[in-house]
JSON list of C-alpha atoms in Angstrom, two decimals:
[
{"chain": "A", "resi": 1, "resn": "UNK", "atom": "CA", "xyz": [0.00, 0.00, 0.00]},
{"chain": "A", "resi": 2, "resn": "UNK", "atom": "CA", "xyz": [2.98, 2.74, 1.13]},
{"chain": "A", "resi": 3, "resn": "UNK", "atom": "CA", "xyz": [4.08, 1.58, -2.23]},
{"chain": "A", "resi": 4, "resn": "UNK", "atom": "CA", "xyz": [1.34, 2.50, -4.15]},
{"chain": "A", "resi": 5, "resn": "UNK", "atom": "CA", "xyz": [0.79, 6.53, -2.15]},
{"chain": "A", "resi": 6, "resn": "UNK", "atom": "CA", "xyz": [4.67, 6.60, -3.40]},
{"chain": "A", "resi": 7, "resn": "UNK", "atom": "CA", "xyz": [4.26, 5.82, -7.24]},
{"chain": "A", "resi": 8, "resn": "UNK", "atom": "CA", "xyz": [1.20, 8.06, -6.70]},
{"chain": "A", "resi": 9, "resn": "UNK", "atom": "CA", "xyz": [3.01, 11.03, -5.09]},
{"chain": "A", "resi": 10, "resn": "UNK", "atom": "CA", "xyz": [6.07, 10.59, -7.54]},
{"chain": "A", "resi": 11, "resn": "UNK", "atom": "CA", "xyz": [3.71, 10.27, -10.71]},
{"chain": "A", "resi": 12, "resn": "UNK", "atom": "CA", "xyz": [1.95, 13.75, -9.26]},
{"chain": "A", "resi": 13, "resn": "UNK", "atom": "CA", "xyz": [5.44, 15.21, -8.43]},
{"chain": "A", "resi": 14, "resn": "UNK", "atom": "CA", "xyz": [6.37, 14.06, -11.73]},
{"chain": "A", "resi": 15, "resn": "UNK", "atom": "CA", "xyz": [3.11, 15.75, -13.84]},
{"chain": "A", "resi": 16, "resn": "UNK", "atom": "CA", "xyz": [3.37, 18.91, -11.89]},
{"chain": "A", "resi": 17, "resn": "UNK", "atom": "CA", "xyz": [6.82, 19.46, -13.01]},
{"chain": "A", "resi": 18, "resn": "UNK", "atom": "CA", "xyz": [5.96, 18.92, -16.16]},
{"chain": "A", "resi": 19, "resn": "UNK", "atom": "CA", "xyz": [3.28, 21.54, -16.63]},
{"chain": "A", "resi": 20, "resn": "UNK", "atom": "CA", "xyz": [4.92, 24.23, -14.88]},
{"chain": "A", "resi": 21, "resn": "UNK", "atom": "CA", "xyz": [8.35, 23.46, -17.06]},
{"chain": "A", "resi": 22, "resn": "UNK", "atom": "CA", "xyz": [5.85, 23.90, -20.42]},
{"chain": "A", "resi": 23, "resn": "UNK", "atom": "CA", "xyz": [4.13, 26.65, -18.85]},
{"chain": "A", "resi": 24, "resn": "UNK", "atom": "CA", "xyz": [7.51, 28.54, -18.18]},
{"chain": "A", "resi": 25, "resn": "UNK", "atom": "CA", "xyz": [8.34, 27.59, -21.88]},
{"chain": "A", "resi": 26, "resn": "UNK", "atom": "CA", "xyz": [5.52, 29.17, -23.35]},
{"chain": "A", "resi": 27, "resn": "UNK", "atom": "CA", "xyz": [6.02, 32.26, -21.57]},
{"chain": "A", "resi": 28, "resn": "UNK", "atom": "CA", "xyz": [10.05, 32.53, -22.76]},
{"chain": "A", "resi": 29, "resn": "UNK", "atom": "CA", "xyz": [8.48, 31.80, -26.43]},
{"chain": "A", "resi": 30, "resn": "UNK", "atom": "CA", "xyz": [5.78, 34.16, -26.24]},
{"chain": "A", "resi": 31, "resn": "UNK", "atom": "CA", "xyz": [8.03, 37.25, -24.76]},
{"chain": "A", "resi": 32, "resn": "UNK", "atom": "CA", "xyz": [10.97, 36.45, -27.92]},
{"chain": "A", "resi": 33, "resn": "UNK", "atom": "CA", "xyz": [8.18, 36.26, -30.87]},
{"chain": "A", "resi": 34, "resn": "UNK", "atom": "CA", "xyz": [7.04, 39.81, -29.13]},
{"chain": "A", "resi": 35, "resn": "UNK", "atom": "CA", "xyz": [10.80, 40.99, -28.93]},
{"chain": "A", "resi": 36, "resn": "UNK", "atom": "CA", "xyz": [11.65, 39.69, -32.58]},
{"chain": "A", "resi": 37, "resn": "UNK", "atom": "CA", "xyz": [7.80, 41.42, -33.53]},
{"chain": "A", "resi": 38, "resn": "UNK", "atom": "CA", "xyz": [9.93, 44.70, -31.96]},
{"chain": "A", "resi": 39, "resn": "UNK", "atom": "CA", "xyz": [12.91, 44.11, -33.80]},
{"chain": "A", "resi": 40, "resn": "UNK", "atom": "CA", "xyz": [10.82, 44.18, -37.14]},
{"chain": "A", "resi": 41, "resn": "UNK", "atom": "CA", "xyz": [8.86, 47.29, -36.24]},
{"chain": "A", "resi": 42, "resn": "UNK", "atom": "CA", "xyz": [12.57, 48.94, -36.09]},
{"chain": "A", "resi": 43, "resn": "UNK", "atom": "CA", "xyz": [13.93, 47.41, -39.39]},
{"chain": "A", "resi": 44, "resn": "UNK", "atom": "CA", "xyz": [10.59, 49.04, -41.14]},
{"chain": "A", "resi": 45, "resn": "UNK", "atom": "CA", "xyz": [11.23, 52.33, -39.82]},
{"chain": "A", "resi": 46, "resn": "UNK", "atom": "CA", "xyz": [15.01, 52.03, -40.81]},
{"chain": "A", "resi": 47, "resn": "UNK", "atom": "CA", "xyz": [13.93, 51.21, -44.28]},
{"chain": "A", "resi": 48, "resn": "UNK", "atom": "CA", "xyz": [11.47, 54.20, -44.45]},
{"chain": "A", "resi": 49, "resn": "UNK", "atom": "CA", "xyz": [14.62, 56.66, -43.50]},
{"chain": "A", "resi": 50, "resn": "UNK", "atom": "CA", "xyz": [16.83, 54.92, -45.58]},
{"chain": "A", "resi": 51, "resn": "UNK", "atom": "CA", "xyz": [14.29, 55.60, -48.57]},
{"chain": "A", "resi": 52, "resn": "UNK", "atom": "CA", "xyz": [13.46, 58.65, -47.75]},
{"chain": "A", "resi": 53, "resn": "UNK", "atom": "CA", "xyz": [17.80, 59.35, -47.57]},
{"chain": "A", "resi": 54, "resn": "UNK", "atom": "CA", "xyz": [17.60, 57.61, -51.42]},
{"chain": "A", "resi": 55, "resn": "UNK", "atom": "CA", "xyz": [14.65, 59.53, -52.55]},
{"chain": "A", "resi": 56, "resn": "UNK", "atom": "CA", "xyz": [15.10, 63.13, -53.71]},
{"chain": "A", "resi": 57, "resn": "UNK", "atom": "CA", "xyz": [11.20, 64.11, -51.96]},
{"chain": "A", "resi": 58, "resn": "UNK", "atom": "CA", "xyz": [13.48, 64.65, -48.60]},
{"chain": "A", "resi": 59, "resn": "UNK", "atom": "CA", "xyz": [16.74, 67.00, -48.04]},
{"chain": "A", "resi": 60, "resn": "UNK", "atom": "CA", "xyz": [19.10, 65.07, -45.17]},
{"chain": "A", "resi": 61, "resn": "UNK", "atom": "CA", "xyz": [18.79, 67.96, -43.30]},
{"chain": "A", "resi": 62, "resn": "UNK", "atom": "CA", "xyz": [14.64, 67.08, -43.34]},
{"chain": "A", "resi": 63, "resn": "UNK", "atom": "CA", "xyz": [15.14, 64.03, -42.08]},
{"chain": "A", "resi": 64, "resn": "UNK", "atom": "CA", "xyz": [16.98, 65.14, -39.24]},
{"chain": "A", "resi": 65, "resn": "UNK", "atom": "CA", "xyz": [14.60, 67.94, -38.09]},
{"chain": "A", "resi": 66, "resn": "UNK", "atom": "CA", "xyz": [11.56, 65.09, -38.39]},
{"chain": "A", "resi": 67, "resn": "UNK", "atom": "CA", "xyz": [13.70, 63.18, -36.08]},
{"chain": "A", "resi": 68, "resn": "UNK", "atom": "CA", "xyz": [15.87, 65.43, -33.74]},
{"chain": "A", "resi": 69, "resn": "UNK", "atom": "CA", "xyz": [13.43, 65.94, -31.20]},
{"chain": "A", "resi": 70, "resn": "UNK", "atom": "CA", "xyz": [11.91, 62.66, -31.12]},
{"chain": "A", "resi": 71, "resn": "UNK", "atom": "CA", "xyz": [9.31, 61.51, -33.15]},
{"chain": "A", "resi": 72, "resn": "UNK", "atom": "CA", "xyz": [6.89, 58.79, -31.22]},
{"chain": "A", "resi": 73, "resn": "UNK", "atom": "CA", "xyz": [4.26, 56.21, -32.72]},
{"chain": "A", "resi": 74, "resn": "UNK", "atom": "CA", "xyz": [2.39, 53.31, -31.45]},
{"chain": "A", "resi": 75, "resn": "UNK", "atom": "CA", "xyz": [1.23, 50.28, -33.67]},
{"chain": "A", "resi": 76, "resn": "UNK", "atom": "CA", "xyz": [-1.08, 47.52, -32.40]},
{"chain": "A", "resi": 77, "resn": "UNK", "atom": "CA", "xyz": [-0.08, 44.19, -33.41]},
{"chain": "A", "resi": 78, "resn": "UNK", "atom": "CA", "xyz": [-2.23, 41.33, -31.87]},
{"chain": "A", "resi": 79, "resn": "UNK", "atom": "CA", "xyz": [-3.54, 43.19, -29.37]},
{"chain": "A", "resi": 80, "resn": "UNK", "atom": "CA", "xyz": [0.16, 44.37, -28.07]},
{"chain": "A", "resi": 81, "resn": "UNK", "atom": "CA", "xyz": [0.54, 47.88, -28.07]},
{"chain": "A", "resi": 82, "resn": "UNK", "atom": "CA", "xyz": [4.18, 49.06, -29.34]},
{"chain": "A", "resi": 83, "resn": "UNK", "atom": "CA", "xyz": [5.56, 52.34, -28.65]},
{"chain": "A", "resi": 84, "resn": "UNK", "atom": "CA", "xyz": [8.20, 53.57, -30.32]},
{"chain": "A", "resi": 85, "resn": "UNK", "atom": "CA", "xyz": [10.90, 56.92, -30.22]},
{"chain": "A", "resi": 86, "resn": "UNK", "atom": "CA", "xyz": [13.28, 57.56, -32.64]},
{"chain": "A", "resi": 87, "resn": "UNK", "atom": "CA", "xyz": [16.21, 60.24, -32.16]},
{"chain": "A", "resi": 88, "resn": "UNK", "atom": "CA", "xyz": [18.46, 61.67, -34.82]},
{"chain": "A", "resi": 89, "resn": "UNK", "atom": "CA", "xyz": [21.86, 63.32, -34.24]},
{"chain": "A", "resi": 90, "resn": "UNK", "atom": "CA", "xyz": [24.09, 64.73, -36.27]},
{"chain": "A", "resi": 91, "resn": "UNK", "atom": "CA", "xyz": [27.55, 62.73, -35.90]},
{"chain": "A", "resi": 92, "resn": "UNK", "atom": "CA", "xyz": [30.87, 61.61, -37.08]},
{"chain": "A", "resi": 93, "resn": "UNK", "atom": "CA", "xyz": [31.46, 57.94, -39.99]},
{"chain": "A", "resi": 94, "resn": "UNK", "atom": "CA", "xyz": [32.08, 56.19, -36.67]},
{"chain": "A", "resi": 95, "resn": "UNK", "atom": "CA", "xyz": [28.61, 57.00, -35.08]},
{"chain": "A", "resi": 96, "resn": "UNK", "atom": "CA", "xyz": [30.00, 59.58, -32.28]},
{"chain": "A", "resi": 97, "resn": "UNK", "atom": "CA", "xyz": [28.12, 62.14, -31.35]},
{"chain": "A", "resi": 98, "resn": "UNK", "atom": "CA", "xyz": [29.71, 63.87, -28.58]},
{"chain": "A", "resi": 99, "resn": "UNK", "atom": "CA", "xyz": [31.18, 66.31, -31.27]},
{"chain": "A", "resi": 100, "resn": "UNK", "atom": "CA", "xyz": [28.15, 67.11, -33.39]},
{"chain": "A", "resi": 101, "resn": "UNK", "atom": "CA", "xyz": [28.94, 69.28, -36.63]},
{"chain": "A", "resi": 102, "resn": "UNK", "atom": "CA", "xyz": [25.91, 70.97, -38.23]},
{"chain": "A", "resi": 103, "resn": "UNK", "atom": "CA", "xyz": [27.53, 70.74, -41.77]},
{"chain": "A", "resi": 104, "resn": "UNK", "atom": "CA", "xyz": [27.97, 66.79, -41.14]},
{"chain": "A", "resi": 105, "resn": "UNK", "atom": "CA", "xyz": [27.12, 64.58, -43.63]},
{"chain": "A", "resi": 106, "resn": "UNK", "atom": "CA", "xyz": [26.32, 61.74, -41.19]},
{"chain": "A", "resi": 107, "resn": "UNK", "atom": "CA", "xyz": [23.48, 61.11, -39.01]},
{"chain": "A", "resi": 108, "resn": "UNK", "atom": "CA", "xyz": [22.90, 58.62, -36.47]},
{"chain": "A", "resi": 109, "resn": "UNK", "atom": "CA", "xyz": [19.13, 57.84, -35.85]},
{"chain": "A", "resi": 110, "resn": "UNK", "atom": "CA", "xyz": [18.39, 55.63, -32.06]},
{"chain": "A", "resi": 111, "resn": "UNK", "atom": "CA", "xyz": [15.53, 53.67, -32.28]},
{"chain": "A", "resi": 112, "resn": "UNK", "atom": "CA", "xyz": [13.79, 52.26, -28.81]},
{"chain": "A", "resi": 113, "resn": "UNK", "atom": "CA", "xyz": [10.71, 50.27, -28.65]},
{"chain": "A", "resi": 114, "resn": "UNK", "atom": "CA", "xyz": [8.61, 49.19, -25.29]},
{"chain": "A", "resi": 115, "resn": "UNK", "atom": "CA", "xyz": [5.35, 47.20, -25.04]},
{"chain": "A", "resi": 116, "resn": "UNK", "atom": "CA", "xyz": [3.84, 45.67, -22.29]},
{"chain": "A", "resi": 117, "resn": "UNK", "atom": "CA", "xyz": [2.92, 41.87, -22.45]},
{"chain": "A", "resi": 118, "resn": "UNK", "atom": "CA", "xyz": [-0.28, 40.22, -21.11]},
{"chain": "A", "resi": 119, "resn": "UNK", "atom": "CA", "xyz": [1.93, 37.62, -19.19]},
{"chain": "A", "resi": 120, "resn": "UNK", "atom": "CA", "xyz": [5.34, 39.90, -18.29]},
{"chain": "A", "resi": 121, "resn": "UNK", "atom": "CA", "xyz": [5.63, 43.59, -17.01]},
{"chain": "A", "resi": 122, "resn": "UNK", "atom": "CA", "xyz": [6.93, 46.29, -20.01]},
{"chain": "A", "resi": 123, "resn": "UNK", "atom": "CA", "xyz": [9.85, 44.91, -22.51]},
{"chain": "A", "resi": 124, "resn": "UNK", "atom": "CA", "xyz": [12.17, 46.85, -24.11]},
{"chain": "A", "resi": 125, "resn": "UNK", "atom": "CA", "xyz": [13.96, 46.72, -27.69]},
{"chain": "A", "resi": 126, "resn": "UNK", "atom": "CA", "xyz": [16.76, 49.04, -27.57]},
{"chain": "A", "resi": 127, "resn": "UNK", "atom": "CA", "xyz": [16.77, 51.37, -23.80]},
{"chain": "A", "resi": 128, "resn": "UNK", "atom": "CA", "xyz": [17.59, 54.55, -23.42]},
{"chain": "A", "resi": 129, "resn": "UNK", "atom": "CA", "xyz": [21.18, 53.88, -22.69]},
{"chain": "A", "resi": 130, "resn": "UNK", "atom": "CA", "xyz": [21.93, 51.25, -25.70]},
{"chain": "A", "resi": 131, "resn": "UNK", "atom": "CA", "xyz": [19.56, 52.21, -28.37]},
{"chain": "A", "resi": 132, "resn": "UNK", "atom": "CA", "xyz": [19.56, 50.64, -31.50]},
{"chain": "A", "resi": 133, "resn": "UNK", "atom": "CA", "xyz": [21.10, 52.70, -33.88]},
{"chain": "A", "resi": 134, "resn": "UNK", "atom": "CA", "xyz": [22.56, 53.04, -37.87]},
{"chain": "A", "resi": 135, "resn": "UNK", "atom": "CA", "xyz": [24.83, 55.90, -39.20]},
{"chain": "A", "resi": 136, "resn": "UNK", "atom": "CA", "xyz": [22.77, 57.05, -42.63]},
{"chain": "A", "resi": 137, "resn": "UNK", "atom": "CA", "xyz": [25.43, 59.41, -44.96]},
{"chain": "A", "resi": 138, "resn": "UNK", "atom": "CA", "xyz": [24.09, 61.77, -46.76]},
{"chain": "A", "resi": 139, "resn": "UNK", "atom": "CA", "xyz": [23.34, 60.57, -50.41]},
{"chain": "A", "resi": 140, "resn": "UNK", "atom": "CA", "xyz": [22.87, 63.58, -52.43]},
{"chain": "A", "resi": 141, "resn": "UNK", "atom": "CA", "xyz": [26.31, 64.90, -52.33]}
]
């Protein structure tokens, strides 16, 4: 009988583990297919200011006043709401900013994203600190 209450307990033991290892699983896969969903949202808007760099409809100089003081949107993907801010700074080839020249013909443009998940509190692509960022050169000269 003691035998039996033991295979019992273990097989319980056993099952519980179980779910709570998938259930911690799910969550992990649910918050990187939100993260990667982030990480898209950025490569679109990097494509949109590297066309608008290509195109002749915006001056360099355009782009960087659309973007200097921040420029903020929200998009809701399967009921996730992502906010994002993009900065532009004028900057050396290497990406530096600290010595910003107005007559520069490189830009560096931060993007960060945050959401908040229905199972996690808010994630972040890119923080304030380590943004993530591309150096755009000017294209019409």
């Amino acid at each position: 009988m003691i035998l039996v209450v033991l295979g019992i307990m273990l097989f319980n033991t056993t099952l519980i583990s179980t779910y709570n290892i998938l259930s911690d699983q799910t969550v992990i896969i649910y918050r990187r297919m939100c993260l990667m969903q982030g990480l898209e949202y950025t490569d679109r808007y990097f494509q949109k200011i590297d066309a608008e760099n290509i195109s002749e409809d915006f001056t360099f100089s355009e782009i960087h006043n659309t973007y200097k003081y921040g420029y903020n949107d929200s998009l809701d993907i399967n009921d996730i709401l992502y906010h994002i801010n993009i900065r532009s700074n004028y900057c050396d080839d290497s990406g530096d900013t600290l010595n910003p020249h107005p007559d520069s013909i490189f830009q560096r443009v931060d993007i960060r994203v945050w959401f908040k998940s229905y199972v996690s509190d808010t994630l972040r692509v890119g923080t304030q600190t380590e943004p993530i960022s591309k150096v755009f050169a000017d294209m019409s000269t």
